[in-house]
XYZ file of C-alpha atoms in Angstrom:
749
model
C 51.751 4.121 -34.531
C 54.950 2.346 -35.332
C 54.527 -0.236 -32.315
C 51.022 -0.734 -32.326
C 51.721 -1.765 -36.317
C 53.866 -4.643 -34.628
C 51.493 -5.719 -32.812
C 48.278 -5.941 -35.292
C 51.595 -8.067 -36.936
C 51.973 -10.746 -34.327
C 48.472 -10.885 -34.070
C 47.971 -12.217 -37.376
C 51.464 -14.503 -37.207
C 49.527 -15.509 -33.849
C 45.704 -15.770 -35.829
C 47.557 -18.365 -38.407
C 49.826 -20.674 -36.216
C 46.794 -20.955 -33.427
C 49.190 -20.102 -30.119
C 47.307 -17.894 -27.319
C 48.432 -18.637 -24.235
C 46.492 -16.952 -20.482
C 47.869 -14.753 -18.101
C 46.353 -14.543 -15.369
C 46.707 -11.484 -12.045
C 48.592 -12.295 -8.485
C 48.684 -8.588 -7.692
C 52.412 -9.482 -6.119
C 53.822 -5.964 -7.034
C 51.052 -3.547 -4.389
C 50.387 -1.359 -7.313
C 47.334 -2.430 -8.881
C 48.832 -1.711 -12.459
C 48.477 -2.958 -15.220
C 51.450 -2.557 -17.279
C 53.889 -4.058 -13.540
C 55.127 -7.209 -15.324
C 55.441 -8.430 -11.748
C 51.029 -8.248 -10.943
C 51.056 -11.318 -13.566
C 50.977 -15.064 -13.882
C 53.644 -16.205 -15.171
C 55.638 -12.157 -14.645
C 54.722 -10.653 -18.085
C 52.483 -7.797 -19.982
C 49.645 -9.020 -21.380
C 50.696 -9.684 -24.880
C 48.751 -10.158 -27.964
C 48.522 -13.635 -28.374
C 47.015 -13.815 -24.321
C 43.789 -14.236 -22.592
C 43.405 -12.480 -19.993
C 41.835 -13.075 -17.226
C 40.538 -12.653 -13.859
C 39.369 -14.006 -11.063
C 40.534 -14.712 -8.084
C 43.027 -18.115 -8.281
C 45.589 -16.166 -7.062
C 44.540 -13.312 -5.365
C 42.086 -14.814 -3.265
C 40.520 -11.566 -2.046
C 38.761 -8.098 -3.992
C 41.540 -5.698 -5.955
C 41.351 -3.091 -8.305
C 43.500 -2.913 -11.340
C 44.158 0.290 -13.406
C 44.687 0.996 -16.960
C 46.997 3.794 -17.434
C 49.478 3.472 -20.761
C 51.401 5.079 -22.164
C 50.733 2.333 -24.962
C 47.778 0.264 -25.766
C 46.523 -2.861 -23.771
C 46.815 -5.190 -27.669
C 45.168 -9.338 -25.700
C 43.284 -11.834 -27.443
C 40.327 -11.946 -25.199
C 39.364 -9.955 -21.214
C 37.723 -11.985 -19.109
C 36.820 -10.356 -15.672
C 35.712 -13.965 -12.771
C 34.622 -13.158 -9.498
C 34.161 -16.005 -6.648
C 31.819 -15.371 -4.415
C 31.222 -11.945 -3.268
C 34.455 -10.700 -4.361
C 34.330 -8.157 -6.162
C 36.652 -6.904 -9.129
C 37.017 -3.306 -10.769
C 39.681 -3.117 -14.472
C 38.879 0.411 -14.889
C 40.967 2.758 -16.811
C 41.666 6.152 -15.536
C 41.292 9.531 -16.743
C 44.804 10.866 -17.312
C 44.267 7.947 -20.369
C 44.272 10.046 -23.528
C 44.605 6.795 -25.704
C 42.259 7.091 -28.621
C 41.765 3.270 -28.582
C 43.323 1.980 -24.914
C 42.131 -1.421 -25.322
C 42.641 -3.575 -28.837
C 40.700 -7.086 -28.388
C 41.154 -9.450 -30.796
C 39.660 -12.878 -30.479
C 37.052 -13.594 -33.281
C 34.951 -15.223 -29.779
C 34.040 -13.564 -26.686
C 35.554 -10.179 -26.288
C 34.848 -9.160 -23.023
C 33.497 -11.542 -21.227
C 32.187 -10.098 -17.437
C 30.482 -12.204 -14.701
C 29.433 -11.535 -11.775
C 30.675 -9.051 -9.200
C 32.834 -7.193 -12.069
C 33.058 -4.331 -13.173
C 34.748 -2.649 -15.958
C 35.342 1.709 -15.515
C 36.270 2.928 -18.526
C 36.553 6.641 -17.144
C 39.363 7.456 -20.094
C 39.968 11.606 -20.446
C 40.701 11.301 -24.431
C 39.588 14.203 -26.576
C 39.148 11.551 -29.454
C 38.777 7.882 -30.355
C 36.207 5.012 -29.072
C 39.107 3.335 -26.792
C 38.094 0.314 -27.249
C 38.901 -1.452 -31.031
C 36.470 -4.563 -30.424
C 36.470 -7.678 -33.441
C 33.826 -9.949 -31.178
C 30.976 -9.386 -28.883
C 30.538 -7.199 -25.732
C 28.858 -9.619 -22.719
C 28.146 -8.220 -19.879
C 26.683 -10.631 -17.548
C 24.097 -10.974 -14.703
C 25.189 -8.854 -11.677
C 28.328 -7.562 -13.666
C 28.941 -4.182 -14.675
C 30.651 -1.465 -17.015
C 30.135 2.172 -16.308
C 30.710 4.196 -18.773
C 32.781 7.440 -17.051
C 33.876 9.527 -20.544
C 32.794 12.194 -22.583
C 33.838 9.879 -25.252
C 30.481 8.080 -27.349
C 29.481 4.712 -26.992
C 27.549 4.167 -30.175
C 30.721 1.797 -30.462
C 30.305 0.333 -27.206
C 26.302 -1.050 -27.143
C 26.509 -1.670 -30.372
C 29.252 -5.136 -29.707
C 26.716 -5.635 -26.601
C 25.347 -9.722 -27.292
C 22.284 -9.878 -24.995
C 21.084 -13.428 -23.651
C 20.090 -15.252 -20.442
C 22.528 -15.062 -19.145
C 23.351 -11.243 -19.551
C 19.829 -10.075 -19.194
C 20.603 -8.272 -16.126
C 24.318 -7.330 -17.200
C 24.152 -3.573 -15.592
C 25.236 -0.714 -18.619
C 25.230 2.149 -16.541
C 26.146 5.651 -18.096
C 27.886 8.116 -15.101
C 29.314 10.751 -17.551
C 31.840 13.728 -16.101
C 30.425 17.372 -17.071
C 27.466 19.736 -16.675
C 27.554 19.563 -20.424
C 24.164 17.129 -21.496
C 25.011 13.848 -23.228
C 23.837 11.168 -25.883
C 23.078 7.738 -25.824
C 22.998 5.084 -28.543
C 19.259 4.059 -28.263
C 17.658 3.118 -31.197
C 17.530 0.074 -32.380
C 19.893 -0.596 -29.503
C 18.580 -3.467 -26.848
C 19.936 -3.831 -23.153
C 19.945 -6.010 -19.961
C 20.547 -3.281 -17.421
C 20.553 0.188 -18.162
C 21.503 2.867 -15.691
C 22.015 6.157 -15.591
C 23.853 7.819 -13.350
C 24.789 11.535 -12.048
C 27.233 10.932 -8.023
C 29.661 13.254 -9.137
C 27.414 16.125 -9.807
C 24.128 17.814 -8.780
C 22.220 17.737 -11.871
C 23.302 15.183 -15.269
C 20.919 15.880 -19.263
C 20.665 12.607 -21.465
C 19.125 12.333 -23.913
C 18.467 9.721 -26.714
C 17.010 9.586 -29.757
C 15.734 8.242 -33.122
C 13.134 5.827 -34.797
C 13.512 2.108 -34.142
C 12.573 0.794 -31.127
C 14.389 0.215 -27.959
C 14.493 -3.371 -25.803
C 15.865 -3.013 -22.487
C 16.080 -6.548 -21.181
C 16.191 -6.232 -17.626
C 15.642 -2.788 -15.696
C 15.619 0.730 -16.586
C 16.833 2.702 -13.810
C 16.966 7.029 -13.472
C 18.778 7.753 -10.830
C 18.831 11.197 -9.056
C 19.952 14.086 -11.015
C 18.917 12.606 -13.598
C 17.647 14.543 -16.913
C 16.338 11.728 -18.304
C 14.356 12.403 -22.405
C 13.857 9.748 -25.076
C 12.072 11.106 -28.282
C 12.331 7.678 -29.586
C 9.315 7.840 -32.499
C 9.436 3.288 -31.660
C 8.285 2.248 -28.528
C 10.883 1.268 -25.406
C 9.890 -2.071 -24.032
C 11.637 -2.410 -20.856
C 11.350 -6.225 -19.277
C 12.598 -5.524 -15.973
C 11.849 -3.083 -13.174
C 10.750 0.550 -13.810
C 13.100 3.021 -11.089
C 12.666 6.729 -11.604
C 14.401 8.973 -8.371
C 15.515 12.025 -10.605
C 13.290 12.792 -13.829
C 12.461 10.416 -16.850
C 10.811 12.410 -19.695
C 8.963 9.664 -23.492
C 8.996 12.683 -25.372
C 7.884 11.919 -28.339
C 9.278 13.270 -31.529
C 6.563 13.380 -33.621
C 2.734 12.368 -33.391
C 1.639 8.569 -34.976
C -1.154 6.243 -33.317
C 1.270 3.308 -33.703
C 4.682 3.290 -31.427
C 5.550 6.356 -29.300
C 4.406 4.080 -25.915
C 6.902 2.738 -23.041
C 5.916 -1.521 -22.288
C 6.969 -3.181 -19.255
C 7.137 -6.390 -20.591
C 8.552 -9.277 -18.802
C 7.791 -11.484 -16.730
C 8.012 -9.928 -13.282
C 8.364 -5.641 -12.774
C 8.618 -3.507 -9.921
C 7.694 0.645 -11.083
C 8.866 2.604 -8.156
C 8.880 6.425 -9.561
C 9.508 8.632 -6.465
C 11.441 11.137 -8.693
C 9.187 12.261 -12.158
C 7.675 11.219 -14.988
C 6.897 12.831 -17.874
C 5.529 12.434 -20.730
C 4.614 14.256 -24.309
C 1.975 15.312 -26.537
C 2.462 12.775 -28.549
C 2.833 9.959 -26.045
C 0.455 7.607 -27.160
C -0.085 4.302 -23.979
C 1.818 3.325 -20.726
C 1.722 -0.466 -21.133
C 2.077 -2.274 -17.648
C 2.758 -5.605 -19.844
C 4.814 -8.644 -17.486
C 2.987 -11.104 -15.663
C 3.522 -10.099 -12.436
C 3.774 -5.906 -12.186
C 4.111 -4.493 -8.490
C 3.251 -0.689 -7.254
C 6.309 0.461 -5.739
C 4.917 4.557 -5.854
C 1.935 6.459 -7.439
C 1.843 6.154 -11.072
C 1.068 8.923 -12.926
C 1.309 9.860 -16.474
C 0.954 13.873 -18.007
C -1.007 12.426 -21.342
C -1.561 9.621 -23.251
C -2.851 5.966 -22.127
C -2.491 4.389 -19.102
C -2.627 -0.205 -20.154
C -2.957 -3.283 -18.542
C -2.116 -6.480 -21.076
C -4.508 -9.087 -21.403
C -3.080 -11.976 -18.570
C -0.702 -9.834 -16.532
C -1.312 -8.961 -13.010
C -0.901 -5.463 -11.350
C -0.339 -5.717 -7.210
C -1.141 -1.993 -7.249
C -0.382 -2.364 -2.956
C -2.512 0.932 -1.742
C -0.509 3.085 -4.516
C -3.177 3.948 -7.487
C -2.882 5.062 -11.070
C -4.065 7.990 -12.875
C -3.821 8.756 -16.150
C -5.607 12.464 -17.857
C -6.684 10.067 -20.854
C -7.904 7.185 -19.975
C -7.415 3.885 -17.952
C -7.419 0.366 -19.875
C -7.755 -4.139 -18.107
C -7.611 -6.147 -20.467
C -9.759 -9.073 -20.619
C -8.332 -12.072 -17.649
C -5.955 -9.579 -16.389
C -5.424 -9.502 -12.407
C -5.786 -6.660 -10.128
C -4.879 -6.530 -6.412
C -5.939 -3.206 -4.492
C -5.011 -3.320 -0.743
C -6.475 0.857 -1.043
C -9.264 2.036 1.350
C -11.264 3.146 -1.479
C -10.859 0.285 -3.649
C -11.159 0.659 -8.019
C -13.078 3.738 -7.594
C -14.404 5.924 -10.696
C -13.444 8.727 -9.417
C -10.568 11.281 -10.617
C -9.215 12.231 -7.106
C -9.989 8.357 -5.220
C -9.015 5.291 -5.700
C -6.715 2.653 -6.600
C -7.894 4.137 -10.950
C -7.650 7.632 -11.037
C -9.433 8.641 -14.702
C -11.829 10.909 -16.510
C -11.979 6.869 -18.588
C -12.147 3.950 -17.282
C -12.191 0.820 -19.612
C -12.426 -2.490 -17.497
C -13.097 -6.085 -19.266
C -15.405 -8.077 -18.520
C -13.623 -10.387 -17.914
C -11.098 -8.829 -14.783
C -10.121 -10.504 -12.045
C -10.070 -8.514 -8.881
C -7.694 -9.477 -5.395
C -8.302 -7.138 -3.085
C -4.859 -7.617 -0.502
C -5.238 -4.367 1.670
C -3.876 -4.247 6.184
C -7.138 -2.896 6.672
C -11.171 -2.926 5.785
C -11.741 -2.100 2.462
C -14.021 -1.107 0.113
C -15.133 -2.708 -3.026
C -15.185 0.978 -4.577
C -17.472 2.079 -7.026
C -16.039 2.474 -9.887
C -15.470 -1.378 -10.224
C -18.027 -2.861 -12.741
C -20.683 -5.141 -12.896
C -19.431 -8.280 -13.286
C -15.283 -9.987 -13.667
C -14.400 -13.248 -13.441
C -12.931 -13.459 -10.133
C -13.287 -12.426 -6.766
C -10.214 -12.962 -4.912
C -9.860 -12.280 -0.907
C -6.135 -12.117 1.524
C -6.433 -8.749 3.529
C -7.334 -7.517 6.998
C -10.187 -6.385 7.923
C -13.844 -6.763 6.040
C -14.608 -6.456 2.383
C -17.251 -3.307 2.665
C -19.915 -3.845 -0.669
C -20.421 -0.771 -2.064
C -22.182 -1.617 -5.533
C -23.554 -5.215 -7.289
C -21.111 -7.253 -8.344
C -21.310 -10.492 -10.814
C -18.880 -12.753 -10.593
C -19.472 -15.000 -13.900
C -15.725 -17.373 -12.537
C -14.591 -18.488 -9.469
C -14.245 -17.254 -6.079
C -11.349 -18.038 -3.875
C -11.549 -16.625 -0.034
C -8.070 -16.516 1.244
C -8.903 -14.276 4.584
C -10.931 -11.812 5.313
C -14.342 -11.202 5.481
C -17.214 -10.101 2.848
C -19.284 -8.306 3.330
C -22.759 -7.440 1.161
C -26.691 -6.117 1.777
C -29.456 -6.493 -0.334
C -28.964 -3.396 -2.324
C -24.768 -4.186 -2.816
C -26.158 -7.668 -3.690
C -23.531 -10.708 -5.026
C -24.096 -12.250 -7.444
C -22.063 -15.962 -8.974
C -22.306 -17.855 -11.822
C -19.145 -19.758 -11.983
C -18.734 -22.964 -10.655
C -15.560 -22.430 -7.894
C -17.367 -20.759 -5.062
C -13.819 -21.312 -2.101
C -14.273 -20.000 1.392
C -12.832 -20.713 4.745
C -12.869 -19.921 8.394
C -11.460 -17.048 7.790
C -13.019 -15.896 5.289
C -16.722 -16.021 3.851
C -19.923 -13.706 2.258
C -21.323 -12.129 5.399
C -24.713 -11.037 4.386
C -27.252 -11.979 1.289
C -25.530 -14.080 -1.401
C -26.543 -14.901 -5.173
C -26.064 -17.863 -6.475
C -27.137 -18.877 -10.028
C -27.610 -21.463 -11.065
C -24.163 -21.269 -15.287
C -24.820 -25.234 -15.237
C -26.047 -28.465 -12.716
C -23.376 -28.085 -9.977
C -22.776 -29.507 -6.851
C -21.094 -26.482 -5.006
C -20.632 -25.082 -2.052
C -21.583 -21.931 -0.957
C -19.467 -20.056 1.367
C -21.476 -17.525 3.700
C -21.196 -17.083 7.407
C -21.613 -14.319 10.179
C -20.291 -13.196 13.224
C -16.554 -15.160 13.144
C -19.093 -18.478 11.653
C -17.681 -19.688 8.477
C -21.635 -21.617 7.368
C -21.554 -22.931 4.290
C -24.563 -23.730 2.428
C -23.715 -27.605 0.456
C -26.918 -27.773 -2.764
C -27.135 -30.036 -5.198
C -28.878 -26.732 -8.128
C -29.903 -27.236 -11.868
C -29.170 -25.424 -14.601
C -30.970 -21.196 -14.861
C -31.493 -22.082 -10.904
C -30.825 -18.961 -8.824
C -30.777 -19.050 -4.226
C -30.517 -16.094 -2.350
C -28.692 -17.728 1.211
C -27.779 -15.669 3.712
C -26.824 -16.908 6.869
C -27.885 -14.873 10.102
C -26.527 -14.812 13.894
C -28.877 -12.272 15.385
C -30.300 -13.524 18.724
C -32.649 -14.367 17.108
C -34.871 -15.413 19.238
C -38.888 -17.082 19.256
C -40.664 -19.923 21.355
C -41.983 -23.170 20.013
C -45.926 -22.542 18.907
C -44.363 -20.164 16.941
C -41.871 -21.877 14.709
C -43.209 -21.601 10.848
C -41.500 -24.534 9.833
C -40.908 -28.567 10.853
C -38.692 -28.618 13.901
C -39.118 -28.902 17.307
C -36.744 -26.663 19.188
C -33.328 -23.991 18.139
C -31.084 -22.289 18.738
C -31.934 -19.113 19.110
C -29.298 -16.966 17.777
C -28.819 -18.380 14.015
C -30.822 -19.680 11.466
C -30.258 -19.806 7.734
C -32.380 -17.781 5.085
C -32.882 -19.924 2.084
C -35.276 -18.822 -1.196
C -35.153 -20.322 -4.331
C -36.817 -19.236 -8.212
C -36.449 -20.898 -12.073
C -36.867 -24.528 -10.128
C -36.328 -26.794 -12.529
C -39.577 -28.518 -12.518
C -37.566 -31.897 -13.446
C -35.879 -32.358 -10.442
C -37.404 -31.449 -7.303
C -35.850 -33.125 -5.378
C -32.639 -32.072 -3.785
C -30.579 -32.757 -0.487
C -29.078 -29.641 1.499
C -26.085 -29.546 3.717
C -25.611 -27.492 6.742
C -22.250 -26.978 7.935
C -21.728 -24.594 11.783
C -18.104 -23.825 11.711
C -16.135 -26.466 14.347
C -17.551 -24.918 17.355
C -21.946 -25.994 16.740
C -21.990 -29.176 17.353
C -24.778 -30.446 15.004
C -25.504 -29.588 11.345
C -27.877 -31.079 9.523
C -29.271 -33.089 6.732
C -32.363 -32.383 4.685
C -34.279 -33.643 1.827
C -36.530 -31.329 -0.133
C -38.838 -31.111 -2.826
C -38.943 -27.564 -4.002
C -42.780 -26.454 -4.982
C -41.869 -22.224 -5.649
C -40.282 -19.228 -3.634
C -42.872 -19.216 -0.805
C -43.514 -22.755 0.004
C -41.632 -26.263 0.197
C -42.413 -29.261 0.916
C -40.337 -31.594 3.909
C -39.226 -35.429 3.114
C -38.564 -37.283 6.635
C -34.827 -38.459 6.392
C -35.167 -42.281 6.525
C -33.212 -44.081 4.180
C -35.673 -47.048 3.458
C -38.007 -45.307 2.041
C -37.314 -44.842 -1.912
C -37.622 -41.053 -2.739
C -40.085 -39.606 -4.286
C -42.145 -42.522 -3.344
C -43.579 -44.578 -0.276
C -42.670 -40.550 1.558
C -44.036 -41.377 4.504
C -44.660 -37.965 6.009
C -45.024 -34.856 4.588
C -44.669 -31.512 5.932
C -45.494 -28.139 5.040
C -42.436 -25.334 5.229
C -43.941 -21.924 5.174
C -41.036 -20.196 6.112
C -36.983 -20.579 4.619
C -35.084 -20.731 8.104
C -32.748 -23.136 9.419
C -30.906 -23.323 12.218
C -27.404 -24.524 12.416
C -28.253 -25.712 16.577
C -30.292 -28.777 17.546
C -33.422 -29.555 15.185
C -35.719 -32.962 15.078
C -37.875 -33.395 12.086
C -41.052 -33.900 13.131
C -41.775 -36.756 10.573
C -38.760 -39.006 12.868
C -39.990 -37.191 16.379
C -40.435 -40.570 17.713
C -36.819 -42.224 17.316
C -34.699 -39.173 18.433
C -31.225 -40.526 16.697
C -28.301 -37.597 17.752
C -24.955 -37.546 17.238
C -22.054 -35.012 18.526
C -18.910 -34.479 19.170
C -15.715 -33.521 21.888
C -12.177 -33.696 21.576
C -9.940 -35.816 23.931
C -6.790 -37.077 24.655
C -6.781 -39.783 22.296
C -9.247 -37.875 19.287
C -12.145 -36.476 18.562
C -15.122 -38.831 20.667
C -18.280 -39.611 18.451
C -21.887 -39.697 21.076
C -24.659 -40.730 20.427
C -27.999 -42.165 21.097
C -30.476 -44.101 19.107
C -34.734 -43.167 21.288
C -34.979 -47.287 19.980
C -31.462 -49.334 20.590
C -33.637 -51.852 21.425
C -34.386 -53.129 18.386
C -30.770 -52.232 16.584
C -28.360 -54.608 16.350
C -25.105 -52.634 15.495
C -23.880 -49.457 14.910
C -21.821 -48.394 11.320
C -19.522 -45.523 11.552
C -19.233 -43.690 9.037
C -17.355 -41.150 7.332
C -16.791 -37.980 3.992
C -14.991 -35.893 2.785
C -18.409 -34.102 0.806
C -21.210 -34.703 3.227
C -23.434 -36.254 0.664
C -20.774 -39.972 -1.221
C -20.264 -41.174 2.804
C -18.298 -44.731 3.143
C -18.471 -47.286 6.149
C -15.263 -46.971 8.589
C -16.225 -48.696 11.402
C -18.947 -50.621 13.383
C -19.973 -51.519 17.141
C -22.702 -53.961 18.144
C -25.363 -52.673 19.892
C -26.004 -53.144 23.866
C -29.425 -54.713 24.945
C -30.872 -52.374 27.408
C -32.903 -49.357 26.203
C -30.874 -46.488 27.073
C -27.553 -46.766 26.036
C -25.153 -44.056 25.314
C -22.102 -44.553 22.855
C -18.377 -43.407 21.338
C -16.307 -44.401 19.924
C -13.184 -42.293 19.232
C -12.038 -41.416 16.545
C -7.229 -41.036 15.827
C -7.145 -39.909 12.647
C -8.792 -38.338 9.444
C -7.572 -38.763 6.096
C -7.870 -34.204 6.080
C -7.962 -31.818 7.635
C -11.891 -32.044 7.733
C -14.126 -35.059 7.369
C -18.223 -35.276 8.382
C -20.143 -38.369 10.298
C -22.619 -40.041 10.333
C -23.740 -43.174 12.453
C -25.618 -45.807 10.765
C -28.281 -48.113 13.356
C -28.869 -51.722 11.811
C -32.602 -52.412 13.195
C -33.273 -56.196 13.822
C -36.276 -56.019 10.741
C -32.389 -54.908 8.756
C -34.336 -51.480 7.924
C -31.362 -48.076 9.342
C -31.809 -45.787 10.170
C -29.466 -42.643 10.542
C -28.106 -40.159 13.256
C -27.456 -35.985 11.798
C -24.481 -35.319 10.133
C -21.698 -33.649 11.918
C -18.052 -32.047 10.812
C -15.394 -32.502 12.156
C -12.516 -29.734 11.768
C -9.024 -31.861 12.990
C -5.532 -29.996 13.270
C -3.765 -29.212 10.670
C -0.120 -29.654 10.825
C 0.557 -26.871 8.536
C 0.089 -23.512 10.677
C 0.691 -21.199 7.246
C 0.865 -21.454 2.631
C 1.781 -18.601 1.527
C 2.028 -16.828 -1.375
C -1.146 -17.287 -1.932
C -2.327 -16.911 -4.599
C 1.631 -16.867 -6.169
C 3.523 -17.655 -9.271
C 6.901 -19.493 -8.722
C 6.738 -20.975 -5.211
C 4.709 -21.534 -2.089
C 6.262 -21.320 1.494
C 4.941 -23.577 4.012
C 5.626 -23.393 7.457
C 4.905 -27.338 9.072
C 6.287 -28.596 12.607
C 5.733 -32.226 11.287
C 7.417 -32.730 7.962
C 6.466 -34.162 4.709
C 6.583 -37.835 4.737
C 5.872 -37.974 1.382
C 5.714 -36.257 -1.971
C 3.830 -32.803 -2.094
C 0.995 -32.680 -5.615
C -1.442 -29.684 -6.781
C -3.947 -30.970 -8.160
C -6.366 -29.060 -10.728
C -10.101 -29.101 -11.069
C -9.807 -31.712 -13.736
C -9.104 -34.124 -11.825
C -4.554 -34.693 -12.470
C -1.619 -34.315 -10.237
C 1.084 -33.253 -10.707
C 4.110 -33.350 -8.693
C 6.146 -30.311 -7.356
C 9.641 -30.386 -6.570
C 10.574 -29.171 -3.066
C 13.048 -28.984 -1.045
C 12.585 -28.100 2.957
C 14.974 -26.153 5.857
C 13.550 -26.371 9.574
C 9.623 -26.234 9.657
C 9.761 -23.502 6.500
C 9.423 -26.272 3.156
C 9.121 -24.512 -0.104
C 7.975 -25.466 -3.462
C 8.685 -24.982 -6.769
C 5.321 -24.287 -8.451
C 6.364 -22.825 -11.455
C 5.667 -26.223 -13.883
C 2.004 -24.622 -13.084
C -0.205 -22.980 -15.754
C -2.429 -20.332 -14.102
C -5.367 -21.063 -12.145
C -7.100 -22.777 -9.330
C -5.080 -25.805 -7.566
C -5.233 -27.865 -4.462
C -1.598 -28.870 -2.710
C -1.855 -32.106 -1.304
C 0.531 -33.853 1.018
C 0.761 -36.733 3.968
C 1.928 -34.466 7.692
C 1.507 -36.818 10.104
C 0.267 -39.505 8.695
C -2.737 -36.803 7.428
C -3.672 -37.044 3.827
C -3.630 -32.533 3.368
C -5.370 -31.318 0.890
C -4.577 -27.662 1.054
C -7.016 -24.132 -1.854
C -3.954 -22.278 -3.207
C -3.767 -19.876 -7.082
C -1.690 -19.873 -9.678
C -0.922 -16.853 -11.473
């Protein structure tokens, strides 16, 4: 006691004079003992005026230091700072029986444990707090404090300081013995809290109180651990929940507030391989981090499972189960790979409960590795549908989508009973993902929209202008349709006898009857078809000829009444233009894409202008060729580059009387230098796989037309794009690769 008093007197004198030194470990003695003066640089045991730095400046390999008395250590501060992957361990051994083994007296940071640093308290003292601290303890991300003593923990826990650099620092309890152990939880704030039982078959931990518990990192319940919390306030975890043993949330008394467990960070994984128990007074298990992932099933015995607004829950093939109910709030994203989708049943599907409450602004992602059903529990109306899966998604109930459809991978199979009704503004599909079956679009506002339909390995979208409140039923059919010319009820001379569209309009805006329709087949079909139509009613349309010098709706030369609503992607010639056939096709060559056309009135033409469009609606000149003198010329033009992954082309003929004639429109899909974009949807990062590199920067383009430059780095063929600055929503990723402007849709959560 006299020795310690003398030390404290020296500390006070040093504080007044401001004289401090630094000691580092060189391990020269080779015995790992703190008390050996030869292990320090400069030689000598650290004293009250010393700041202790345990690093790899003198000893470049991992090492361990043992504290074993006989005297208490008195220093200014302790910092453990390993270099790179080296590990440095400081351990108070079990044979140390001092009630206070370490005095740290600085008014600044007392203990700092950096990445790969471990401080183990294995004191065998029968009383005392083991540490006497004048300031705070920082367990930095990657650092660890292990409490392996039966001594109390409230004093040390009260000294923990949590900031962004220490939010993942680990406070581990691995208390010896079979007796239960109480952890100071009420009103506390941890980085990562880990409960372990490495040396015994069963260890019980408990905590109680009337103040909330906040865990900035992970809550880890190890094997052979039985943990019971009787807190009557909330437990909030901002990282992962891992339960390998048994975890019981058992509030001591009932109330409608508190008594809940909340995930409330950036990203959280939920893995319950052991048991998760909830007592009679437990209220809610709240899934509220921005991104949440189920790594196992999640079952609770009492209380509700809640998913908060704007959060994402990716369930894979696992499920949630609650006997009380499951509620998912507005604008939440629910991702499931379960074959049964979202079911009302308590034993089937991804959400198993007798009371399922889903907000109508829910966003649902289907991302299974095999065929899935939408499920009987899906609401009749949701905000967004996202599909990125292998196999087919089968619609088992009618569904209304009010905002957006993003089809990345996987077919969507509908029928007349299980109809998909779309009322939003954005619908994106591609060759790998589209609606196969009936599809209804209701205009929430006037729009020029692409309807992502197709069938039998063909993406065959319809581009159409639709007015507010109008309804269009559309379906693409590829079924070996057979007919002959005398049986046709629509204005064509010939038809591809295996594929066609079915269209039906209602609630037509009579002030805007004239419409342009573009039917796009996939890249293996040589033609695409554009029609100008005057809509009448659900049974009868009027076809207007595609002659540009006829003002519409005036001076119509020929009019044909449609008794049917079937259109083909194959070779179609409109009746009004049957005496002037003008046909454009394309094929791939070693030089690029070759456009080939033939105009039956070539003798009247003086020039052909090749025109290109990004949307099939607004065309601009690309190049021109002089017309030949012969009446039977076939023309070719090589397209070496495109401004996009795909483009529409047509030929404009200039006649000797200055009139113009147009060919059919074709859609060409060019080689895409970007082989793979993932993950899509994404959170903070996107990855591009490319063989050609990027010639300029990378931008994200939202729907409002802005361009946001994104940071990126490239290693080999992989480009890592930082999307953390983007708000959640739909974007196009834009760049130049191999001289070609690329624009790829993606979704940010």
